Amino acid sequence: LTIVTKIGARRGADGSWIPAFSREELTEAVHDNLRNLGLDVLDVVNLRIMFDVHGPAEGSIEAPLTVLADLQRQGLVRHVGLSNATSKQITEGRGITEIVCVQNQYNLAHRADDALIDDLARDGIAYVPFFPLGGFSPLQSSTLSDVAARLNATPMQVALAWLLRRAENILLIPGTSSLGHLRENLAAAGLALPDEALEQLDGVAGSAA
Ligand SMILES: NC(=O)c1ccc[n+]([C@@H]2O[C@H](COP(=O)([O-])OP(=O)(O)OC[C@H]3O[C@@H](n4cnc5c(N)ncnc54)[C@H](OP(=O)(O)O)[C@@H]3O)[C@@H](O)[C@H]2O)c1
C-alpha cells in the first residue's frame, strides 16, 4: 500500500478551501499527516497549488515547494508530487526537487491535460486524474452507455478502463463509499477496450464541448 497525502489547503468554517502555504502551515500539515496515519515517514506528499481553488493557475511555487523539499531532506517525506499544477509549475518544481506524480482534473469529458499527460509519460512521471468519474457531476454520455452495454460492463467501468488505456503513466483514484462500486472499479482494470470502442470514446470530449 502506497499512501499519498496532499497539503497546501485548509477548510474554512463555511466549507471553503483556503490556501495554507506558509512554512508553518506546510510543516504542521506534514506532522499532522504523520501523526494521524501513525507513520514515521510519508510515502508521497502532493503540494496542492492554490492560486485558483478551482483549477490550475500560473504563479511561482518556489517558496512552498522549498519547504516541502526541506521536510523531505529531514526524512519526513519520501517523494513529492504536485496537484492542480500547470506545465510551467511542474518544470519549476522539477528544478527544486524530483516530482514523482501530478494530480489534476481529467476524465473522458475533461481533457485539458492531454498534452501534459504525454509529456509526463515521456519523463516517467505518474499522472493521477482526480474526478476520474466526473466527481460531483458523474459522467453521462450516450456513447459511454452504448459502449458499456456492448461490452457487458457499466459506464463507470468503461470510463476507468479508458483512462488506463489512455497512457501508461495513469494511476487511478476513483472515490466511492460503496463496496459494490469498489469491486466494479477494481474489475475495470481487466476490461479490454476494442479499438473501435476507443475511437468512439475519444469523440466524447469533442461532442460534450
Ligand atoms: N487534488 C485535488 O484538488 C482533488 C480534487 C477533487 C478530488 N480529488 C481526489 O480525487 C479522488 C476522486 O475524486 P471523487 O471521489 O470526488 O470523484 P470521482 O472518483 O470522479 O467520483 C466519485 C463519485 O462516483 C461515484 N462512483 C464511484 N464508483 C462508481 C461506480 N462504479 N458506479 C457508479 N458510481 C460510482 C461515487 O458514488 P458512490 O459513493 O455511490 O460510489 C461518487 O459519487 C479522491 O481521492 C479525491 O480526494 C482531488
PDB file of C-alpha atoms and ligand atoms in Angstrom:
ATOM      1  CA  LEU A   1       0.000   0.000   0.000  1.00  0.00           C
ATOM      2  CA  THR A   2       1.430   3.371  -1.006  1.00  0.00           C
ATOM      3  CA  ILE A   3      -0.196   6.219   0.897  1.00  0.00           C
ATOM      4  CA  VAL A   4      -0.297   9.595  -0.829  1.00  0.00           C
ATOM      5  CA  THR A   5      -1.407  12.702   1.075  1.00  0.00           C
ATOM      6  CA  LYS A   6      -1.962  16.279  -0.012  1.00  0.00           C
ATOM      7  CA  ILE A   7      -1.122  19.540   1.742  1.00  0.00           C
ATOM      8  CA  GLY A   8      -1.475  23.243   0.907  1.00  0.00           C
ATOM      9  CA  ALA A   9      -5.095  23.949   1.814  1.00  0.00           C
ATOM     10  CA  ARG A  10      -7.371  24.004   4.830  1.00  0.00           C
ATOM     11  CA  ARG A  11     -11.148  24.228   5.184  1.00  0.00           C
ATOM     12  CA  GLY A  12     -12.912  27.388   6.319  1.00  0.00           C
ATOM     13  CA  ALA A  13     -15.834  27.193   8.781  1.00  0.00           C
ATOM     14  CA  ASP A  14     -18.153  27.536   5.753  1.00  0.00           C
ATOM     15  CA  GLY A  15     -16.508  24.572   3.987  1.00  0.00           C
ATOM     16  CA  SER A  16     -14.464  26.774   1.650  1.00  0.00           C
ATOM     17  CA  TRP A  17     -10.864  25.910   0.675  1.00  0.00           C
ATOM     18  CA  ILE A  18      -8.250  28.328   1.999  1.00  0.00           C
ATOM     19  CA  PRO A  19      -4.580  28.344   0.919  1.00  0.00           C
ATOM     20  CA  ALA A  20      -2.251  27.109   3.682  1.00  0.00           C
ATOM     21  CA  PHE A  21       1.094  27.752   2.052  1.00  0.00           C
ATOM     22  CA  SER A  22       3.235  29.285   4.814  1.00  0.00           C
ATOM     23  CA  ARG A  23       6.269  27.371   6.143  1.00  0.00           C
ATOM     24  CA  GLU A  24       4.452  26.874   9.462  1.00  0.00           C
ATOM     25  CA  GLU A  25       1.239  25.587   7.863  1.00  0.00           C
ATOM     26  CA  LEU A  26       3.017  23.190   5.490  1.00  0.00           C
ATOM     27  CA  THR A  27       5.253  21.832   8.248  1.00  0.00           C
ATOM     28  CA  GLU A  28       2.266  21.392  10.557  1.00  0.00           C
ATOM     29  CA  ALA A  29       0.330  19.626   7.781  1.00  0.00           C
ATOM     30  CA  VAL A  30       3.118  17.055   7.296  1.00  0.00           C
ATOM     31  CA  HIS A  31       3.336  16.447  11.047  1.00  0.00           C
ATOM     32  CA  ASP A  32      -0.485  16.122  11.229  1.00  0.00           C
ATOM     33  CA  ASN A  33      -0.387  13.529   8.433  1.00  0.00           C
ATOM     34  CA  LEU A  34       2.381  11.556  10.181  1.00  0.00           C
ATOM     35  CA  ARG A  35       0.547  11.601  13.493  1.00  0.00           C
ATOM     36  CA  ASN A  36      -2.879  10.772  12.073  1.00  0.00           C
ATOM     37  CA  LEU A  37      -1.536   7.915   9.947  1.00  0.00           C
ATOM     38  CA  GLY A  38       0.805   6.600  12.655  1.00  0.00           C
ATOM     39  CA  LEU A  39       3.833   6.799  10.338  1.00  0.00           C
ATOM     40  CA  ASP A  40       7.467   7.936  10.698  1.00  0.00           C
ATOM     41  CA  VAL A  41       7.700   8.895   7.036  1.00  0.00           C
ATOM     42  CA  LEU A  42       5.094   9.692   4.367  1.00  0.00           C
ATOM     43  CA  ASP A  43       5.470   7.817   1.042  1.00  0.00           C
ATOM     44  CA  VAL A  44       4.293  10.668  -1.183  1.00  0.00           C
ATOM     45  CA  VAL A  45       3.059  14.178  -0.363  1.00  0.00           C
ATOM     46  CA  ASN A  46       1.344  16.286  -3.004  1.00  0.00           C
ATOM     47  CA  LEU A  47       1.543  20.049  -2.817  1.00  0.00           C
ATOM     48  CA  ARG A  48      -1.931  21.306  -3.796  1.00  0.00           C
ATOM     49  CA  ILE A  49      -1.364  24.578  -5.706  1.00  0.00           C
ATOM     50  CA  MET A  50      -3.920  27.194  -4.680  1.00  0.00           C
ATOM     51  CA  PHE A  51      -3.575  30.302  -6.906  1.00  0.00           C
ATOM     52  CA  ASP A  52      -7.077  29.385  -8.083  1.00  0.00           C
ATOM     53  CA  VAL A  53      -9.104  26.968  -5.972  1.00  0.00           C
ATOM     54  CA  HIS A  54     -11.000  25.626  -8.987  1.00  0.00           C
ATOM     55  CA  GLY A  55      -8.209  24.848 -11.418  1.00  0.00           C
ATOM     56  CA  PRO A  56      -4.556  25.281 -12.353  1.00  0.00           C
ATOM     57  CA  ALA A  57      -3.404  28.936 -12.456  1.00  0.00           C
ATOM     58  CA  GLU A  58       0.076  30.333 -13.031  1.00  0.00           C
ATOM     59  CA  GLY A  59       2.288  31.579 -10.201  1.00  0.00           C
ATOM     60  CA  SER A  60       5.644  30.594  -8.731  1.00  0.00           C
ATOM     61  CA  ILE A  61       5.664  27.593  -6.375  1.00  0.00           C
ATOM     62  CA  GLU A  62       9.280  28.061  -5.321  1.00  0.00           C
ATOM     63  CA  ALA A  63       8.571  29.140  -1.723  1.00  0.00           C
ATOM     64  CA  PRO A  64       6.112  26.377  -0.666  1.00  0.00           C
ATOM     65  CA  LEU A  65       7.882  23.633  -2.614  1.00  0.00           C
ATOM     66  CA  THR A  66      11.196  24.563  -0.994  1.00  0.00           C
ATOM     67  CA  VAL A  67       9.543  23.994   2.395  1.00  0.00           C
ATOM     68  CA  LEU A  68       8.338  20.550   1.288  1.00  0.00           C
ATOM     69  CA  ALA A  69      11.800  19.737  -0.112  1.00  0.00           C
ATOM     70  CA  ASP A  70      13.297  20.696   3.286  1.00  0.00           C
ATOM     71  CA  LEU A  71      10.895  18.299   5.032  1.00  0.00           C
ATOM     72  CA  GLN A  72      11.927  15.654   2.501  1.00  0.00           C
ATOM     73  CA  ARG A  73      15.622  16.230   3.322  1.00  0.00           C
ATOM     74  CA  GLN A  74      14.745  15.815   7.007  1.00  0.00           C
ATOM     75  CA  GLY A  75      13.443  12.324   6.138  1.00  0.00           C
ATOM     76  CA  LEU A  76       9.756  13.017   6.856  1.00  0.00           C
ATOM     77  CA  VAL A  77       8.654  12.672   3.209  1.00  0.00           C
ATOM     78  CA  ARG A  78       9.960  10.132   0.658  1.00  0.00           C
ATOM     79  CA  HIS A  79       8.553  11.541  -2.576  1.00  0.00           C
ATOM     80  CA  VAL A  80       6.912  14.777  -3.687  1.00  0.00           C
ATOM     81  CA  GLY A  81       4.047  15.377  -6.110  1.00  0.00           C
ATOM     82  CA  LEU A  82       2.057  18.394  -7.322  1.00  0.00           C
ATOM     83  CA  SER A  83      -1.691  18.885  -7.624  1.00  0.00           C
ATOM     84  CA  ASN A  84      -3.653  21.421  -9.642  1.00  0.00           C
ATOM     85  CA  ALA A  85      -0.414  22.224 -11.482  1.00  0.00           C
ATOM     86  CA  THR A  86       0.379  23.864 -14.810  1.00  0.00           C
ATOM     87  CA  SER A  87       3.106  22.599 -17.083  1.00  0.00           C
ATOM     88  CA  LYS A  88       5.243  25.641 -16.195  1.00  0.00           C
ATOM     89  CA  GLN A  89       4.890  24.956 -12.471  1.00  0.00           C
ATOM     90  CA  ILE A  90       5.891  21.312 -12.977  1.00  0.00           C
ATOM     91  CA  THR A  91       9.048  22.451 -14.784  1.00  0.00           C
ATOM     92  CA  GLU A  92       9.777  24.931 -11.983  1.00  0.00           C
ATOM     93  CA  GLY A  93       9.109  22.237  -9.380  1.00  0.00           C
ATOM     94  CA  ARG A  94      11.457  19.740 -11.007  1.00  0.00           C
ATOM     95  CA  GLY A  95      14.249  22.287 -10.582  1.00  0.00           C
ATOM     96  CA  ILE A  96      13.644  22.233  -6.804  1.00  0.00           C
ATOM     97  CA  THR A  97      13.072  18.522  -6.121  1.00  0.00           C
ATOM     98  CA  GLU A  98      12.129  15.368  -8.011  1.00  0.00           C
ATOM     99  CA  ILE A  99       8.407  15.376  -8.839  1.00  0.00           C
ATOM    100  CA  VAL A 100       7.055  11.800  -8.995  1.00  0.00           C
ATOM    101  CA  CYS A 101       3.365  12.468  -9.697  1.00  0.00           C
ATOM    102  CA  VAL A 102       0.888  15.109 -10.812  1.00  0.00           C
ATOM    103  CA  GLN A 103      -2.765  15.057  -9.680  1.00  0.00           C
ATOM    104  CA  ASN A 104      -5.030  17.206 -11.881  1.00  0.00           C
ATOM    105  CA  GLN A 105      -8.634  17.045 -13.043  1.00  0.00           C
ATOM    106  CA  TYR A 106      -9.004  14.782 -16.074  1.00  0.00           C
ATOM    107  CA  ASN A 107     -11.557  12.299 -17.402  1.00  0.00           C
ATOM    108  CA  LEU A 108     -13.275  11.184 -20.617  1.00  0.00           C
ATOM    109  CA  ALA A 109     -15.057  14.557 -20.934  1.00  0.00           C
ATOM    110  CA  HIS A 110     -12.475  16.924 -19.399  1.00  0.00           C
ATOM    111  CA  ARG A 111      -9.264  16.636 -21.378  1.00  0.00           C
ATOM    112  CA  ALA A 112      -7.401  19.915 -20.894  1.00  0.00           C
ATOM    113  CA  ASP A 113      -4.286  17.957 -19.816  1.00  0.00           C
ATOM    114  CA  ASP A 114      -3.962  15.741 -22.907  1.00  0.00           C
ATOM    115  CA  ALA A 115      -0.586  17.177 -23.950  1.00  0.00           C
ATOM    116  CA  LEU A 116       0.683  17.335 -20.362  1.00  0.00           C
ATOM    117  CA  ILE A 117      -0.083  13.633 -19.805  1.00  0.00           C
ATOM    118  CA  ASP A 118       2.008  12.684 -22.826  1.00  0.00           C
ATOM    119  CA  ASP A 119       4.906  14.924 -21.699  1.00  0.00           C
ATOM    120  CA  LEU A 120       4.845  13.422 -18.201  1.00  0.00           C
ATOM    121  CA  ALA A 121       4.663   9.878 -19.614  1.00  0.00           C
ATOM    122  CA  ARG A 122       7.827  10.555 -21.620  1.00  0.00           C
ATOM    123  CA  ASP A 123       9.568  11.661 -18.402  1.00  0.00           C
ATOM    124  CA  GLY A 124       8.315   8.730 -16.298  1.00  0.00           C
ATOM    125  CA  ILE A 125       6.132  10.879 -14.030  1.00  0.00           C
ATOM    126  CA  ALA A 126       2.800   9.435 -12.874  1.00  0.00           C
ATOM    127  CA  TYR A 127      -0.391  11.305 -13.799  1.00  0.00           C
ATOM    128  CA  VAL A 128      -3.262  10.834 -11.320  1.00  0.00           C
ATOM    129  CA  PRO A 129      -6.572  12.138 -12.683  1.00  0.00           C
ATOM    130  CA  PHE A 130      -8.863  13.476  -9.998  1.00  0.00           C
ATOM    131  CA  PHE A 131     -12.618  13.305 -10.652  1.00  0.00           C
ATOM    132  CA  PRO A 132     -11.940  10.300 -12.955  1.00  0.00           C
ATOM    133  CA  LEU A 133     -15.692   9.576 -12.924  1.00  0.00           C
ATOM    134  CA  GLY A 134     -16.708  13.230 -13.128  1.00  0.00           C
ATOM    135  CA  GLY A 135     -16.686  13.916  -9.363  1.00  0.00           C
ATOM    136  CA  PHE A 136     -19.770  15.869  -8.283  1.00  0.00           C
ATOM    137  CA  SER A 137     -21.164  15.701 -11.842  1.00  0.00           C
ATOM    138  CA  PRO A 138     -20.917  11.983 -12.708  1.00  0.00           C
ATOM    139  CA  LEU A 139     -20.013  11.311 -16.345  1.00  0.00           C
ATOM    140  CA  GLN A 140     -23.052  10.832 -18.535  1.00  0.00           C
ATOM    141  CA  SER A 141     -22.888  10.156 -22.249  1.00  0.00           C
ATOM    142  CA  SER A 142     -24.919   8.009 -24.592  1.00  0.00           C
ATOM    143  CA  THR A 143     -21.664   6.871 -26.258  1.00  0.00           C
ATOM    144  CA  LEU A 144     -20.306   5.730 -22.897  1.00  0.00           C
ATOM    145  CA  SER A 145     -23.563   3.869 -22.162  1.00  0.00           C
ATOM    146  CA  ASP A 146     -23.618   2.257 -25.640  1.00  0.00           C
ATOM    147  CA  VAL A 147     -20.018   1.037 -25.368  1.00  0.00           C
ATOM    148  CA  ALA A 148     -20.662  -0.251 -21.842  1.00  0.00           C
ATOM    149  CA  ALA A 149     -23.769  -2.191 -22.932  1.00  0.00           C
ATOM    150  CA  ARG A 150     -21.806  -3.779 -25.826  1.00  0.00           C
ATOM    151  CA  LEU A 151     -19.002  -4.849 -23.503  1.00  0.00           C
ATOM    152  CA  ASN A 152     -21.337  -6.055 -20.763  1.00  0.00           C
ATOM    153  CA  ALA A 153     -19.780  -3.547 -18.363  1.00  0.00           C
ATOM    154  CA  THR A 154     -21.013  -0.449 -16.527  1.00  0.00           C
ATOM    155  CA  PRO A 155     -20.398   3.077 -17.931  1.00  0.00           C
ATOM    156  CA  MET A 156     -18.125   3.866 -14.954  1.00  0.00           C
ATOM    157  CA  GLN A 157     -16.043   0.746 -15.620  1.00  0.00           C
ATOM    158  CA  VAL A 158     -15.609   1.821 -19.231  1.00  0.00           C
ATOM    159  CA  ALA A 159     -14.604   5.344 -18.131  1.00  0.00           C
ATOM    160  CA  LEU A 160     -11.913   3.873 -15.863  1.00  0.00           C
ATOM    161  CA  ALA A 161     -10.718   1.350 -18.462  1.00  0.00           C
ATOM    162  CA  TRP A 162     -10.414   4.207 -20.975  1.00  0.00           C
ATOM    163  CA  LEU A 163      -8.198   6.154 -18.541  1.00  0.00           C
ATOM    164  CA  LEU A 164      -5.959   3.125 -18.028  1.00  0.00           C
ATOM    165  CA  ARG A 165      -5.613   2.749 -21.801  1.00  0.00           C
ATOM    166  CA  ARG A 166      -5.035   6.491 -22.282  1.00  0.00           C
ATOM    167  CA  ALA A 167      -1.399   6.396 -21.142  1.00  0.00           C
ATOM    168  CA  GLU A 168       0.939   4.083 -19.276  1.00  0.00           C
ATOM    169  CA  ASN A 169       1.628   6.686 -16.543  1.00  0.00           C
ATOM    170  CA  ILE A 170      -2.018   6.958 -15.412  1.00  0.00           C
ATOM    171  CA  LEU A 171      -2.755   5.896 -11.816  1.00  0.00           C
ATOM    172  CA  LEU A 172      -6.425   5.769 -10.789  1.00  0.00           C
ATOM    173  CA  ILE A 173      -8.049   7.068  -7.588  1.00  0.00           C
ATOM    174  CA  PRO A 174     -11.824   6.754  -8.141  1.00  0.00           C
ATOM    175  CA  GLY A 175     -13.675   7.653  -4.946  1.00  0.00           C
ATOM    176  CA  THR A 176     -16.553   5.554  -3.646  1.00  0.00           C
ATOM    177  CA  SER A 177     -18.491   4.956  -0.441  1.00  0.00           C
ATOM    178  CA  SER A 178     -19.865   1.665  -1.778  1.00  0.00           C
ATOM    179  CA  LEU A 179     -18.224  -1.754  -1.573  1.00  0.00           C
ATOM    180  CA  GLY A 180     -20.124  -2.840  -4.691  1.00  0.00           C
ATOM    181  CA  HIS A 181     -18.731   0.110  -6.658  1.00  0.00           C
ATOM    182  CA  LEU A 182     -15.246  -0.566  -5.304  1.00  0.00           C
ATOM    183  CA  ARG A 183     -15.433  -4.122  -6.667  1.00  0.00           C
ATOM    184  CA  GLU A 184     -16.741  -2.864 -10.023  1.00  0.00           C
ATOM    185  CA  ASN A 185     -13.984  -0.245 -10.198  1.00  0.00           C
ATOM    186  CA  LEU A 186     -11.239  -2.784  -9.433  1.00  0.00           C
ATOM    187  CA  ALA A 187     -12.636  -5.106 -12.123  1.00  0.00           C
ATOM    188  CA  ALA A 188     -12.343  -2.270 -14.679  1.00  0.00           C
ATOM    189  CA  ALA A 189      -8.591  -2.935 -14.793  1.00  0.00           C
ATOM    190  CA  GLY A 190      -9.348  -6.225 -16.570  1.00  0.00           C
ATOM    191  CA  LEU A 191     -11.766  -4.751 -19.119  1.00  0.00           C
ATOM    192  CA  ALA A 192     -10.346  -4.856 -22.643  1.00  0.00           C
ATOM    193  CA  LEU A 193     -11.474  -1.978 -24.880  1.00  0.00           C
ATOM    194  CA  PRO A 194     -11.549  -2.855 -28.589  1.00  0.00           C
ATOM    195  CA  ASP A 195     -10.075  -0.224 -30.937  1.00  0.00           C
ATOM    196  CA  GLU A 196     -13.464   0.831 -32.308  1.00  0.00           C
ATOM    197  CA  ALA A 197     -14.732   1.442 -28.746  1.00  0.00           C
ATOM    198  CA  LEU A 198     -11.657   3.578 -28.049  1.00  0.00           C
ATOM    199  CA  GLU A 199     -12.290   5.588 -31.186  1.00  0.00           C
ATOM    200  CA  GLN A 200     -15.919   6.208 -30.163  1.00  0.00           C
ATOM    201  CA  LEU A 201     -14.924   7.163 -26.606  1.00  0.00           C
ATOM    202  CA  ASP A 202     -12.275   9.569 -27.882  1.00  0.00           C
ATOM    203  CA  GLY A 203     -15.117  11.515 -29.512  1.00  0.00           C
ATOM    204  CA  VAL A 204     -16.955  12.089 -26.199  1.00  0.00           C
ATOM    205  CA  ALA A 205     -14.951  15.156 -25.147  1.00  0.00           C
ATOM    206  CA  GLY A 206     -15.467  16.816 -28.543  1.00  0.00           C
ATOM    207  CA  SER A 207     -19.211  16.203 -28.549  1.00  0.00           C
ATOM    208  CA  ALA A 208     -19.566  17.469 -24.961  1.00  0.00           C
ATOM    209  CA  ALA A 209     -17.704  20.705 -25.756  1.00  0.00           C
TER     210      ALA A 209
HETATM  211  N1  LIG B   1      -6.255  17.250  -5.980  1.00  0.00           N
HETATM  212  C1  LIG B   1      -7.436  17.814  -5.923  1.00  0.00           C
HETATM  213  O1  LIG B   1      -7.566  19.027  -5.959  1.00  0.00           O
HETATM  214  C2  LIG B   1      -8.670  16.952  -5.854  1.00  0.00           C
HETATM  215  C3  LIG B   1      -9.933  17.497  -6.098  1.00  0.00           C
HETATM  216  C4  LIG B   1     -11.038  16.669  -6.064  1.00  0.00           C
HETATM  217  C5  LIG B   1     -10.897  15.311  -5.773  1.00  0.00           C
HETATM  218  N2  LIG B   1      -9.648  14.824  -5.522  1.00  0.00           N
HETATM  219  C6  LIG B   1      -9.462  13.372  -5.213  1.00  0.00           C
HETATM  220  O2  LIG B   1      -9.769  12.600  -6.349  1.00  0.00           O
HETATM  221  C7  LIG B   1     -10.310  11.324  -5.945  1.00  0.00           C
HETATM  222  C8  LIG B   1     -11.597  11.059  -6.698  1.00  0.00           C
HETATM  223  O3  LIG B   1     -12.494  12.135  -6.523  1.00  0.00           O
HETATM  224  P1  LIG B   1     -14.037  11.956  -6.281  1.00  0.00           P
HETATM  225  O4  LIG B   1     -14.291  10.727  -5.483  1.00  0.00           O
HETATM  226  O5  LIG B   1     -14.541  13.254  -5.763  1.00  0.00           O
HETATM  227  O6  LIG B   1     -14.606  11.813  -7.773  1.00  0.00           O
HETATM  228  P2  LIG B   1     -14.827  10.569  -8.746  1.00  0.00           P
HETATM  229  O7  LIG B   1     -13.948   9.427  -8.383  1.00  0.00           O
HETATM  230  O8  LIG B   1     -14.799  11.085 -10.130  1.00  0.00           O
HETATM  231  O9  LIG B   1     -16.377  10.206  -8.478  1.00  0.00           O
HETATM  232  C9  LIG B   1     -16.838   9.691  -7.295  1.00  0.00           C
HETATM  233  C10 LIG B   1     -18.353   9.559  -7.461  1.00  0.00           C
HETATM  234  O10 LIG B   1     -18.629   8.493  -8.363  1.00  0.00           O
HETATM  235  C11 LIG B   1     -19.450   7.536  -7.738  1.00  0.00           C
HETATM  236  N3  LIG B   1     -18.975   6.193  -8.138  1.00  0.00           N
HETATM  237  C12 LIG B   1     -17.782   5.618  -7.852  1.00  0.00           C
HETATM  238  N4  LIG B   1     -17.690   4.403  -8.412  1.00  0.00           N
HETATM  239  C13 LIG B   1     -18.863   4.208  -9.070  1.00  0.00           C
HETATM  240  C14 LIG B   1     -19.379   3.145  -9.834  1.00  0.00           C
HETATM  241  N5  LIG B   1     -18.676   2.019 -10.043  1.00  0.00           N
HETATM  242  N6  LIG B   1     -20.623   3.275 -10.371  1.00  0.00           N
HETATM  243  C15 LIG B   1     -21.362   4.397 -10.153  1.00  0.00           C
HETATM  244  N7  LIG B   1     -20.916   5.449  -9.436  1.00  0.00           N
HETATM  245  C16 LIG B   1     -19.686   5.356  -8.898  1.00  0.00           C
HETATM  246  C17 LIG B   1     -19.322   7.747  -6.248  1.00  0.00           C
HETATM  247  O11 LIG B   1     -20.519   7.450  -5.604  1.00  0.00           O
HETATM  248  P3  LIG B   1     -20.617   6.175  -4.595  1.00  0.00           P
HETATM  249  O12 LIG B   1     -20.013   6.630  -3.301  1.00  0.00           O
HETATM  250  O13 LIG B   1     -22.093   5.926  -4.511  1.00  0.00           O
HETATM  251  O14 LIG B   1     -19.855   5.042  -5.215  1.00  0.00           O
HETATM  252  C18 LIG B   1     -19.041   9.249  -6.176  1.00  0.00           C
HETATM  253  O15 LIG B   1     -20.270   9.973  -6.181  1.00  0.00           O
HETATM  254  C19 LIG B   1     -10.478  11.407  -4.435  1.00  0.00           C
HETATM  255  O16 LIG B   1      -9.367  10.743  -3.854  1.00  0.00           O
HETATM  256  C20 LIG B   1     -10.418  12.898  -4.143  1.00  0.00           C
HETATM  257  O17 LIG B   1      -9.904  13.172  -2.854  1.00  0.00           O
HETATM  258  C21 LIG B   1      -8.540  15.598  -5.578  1.00  0.00           C
END
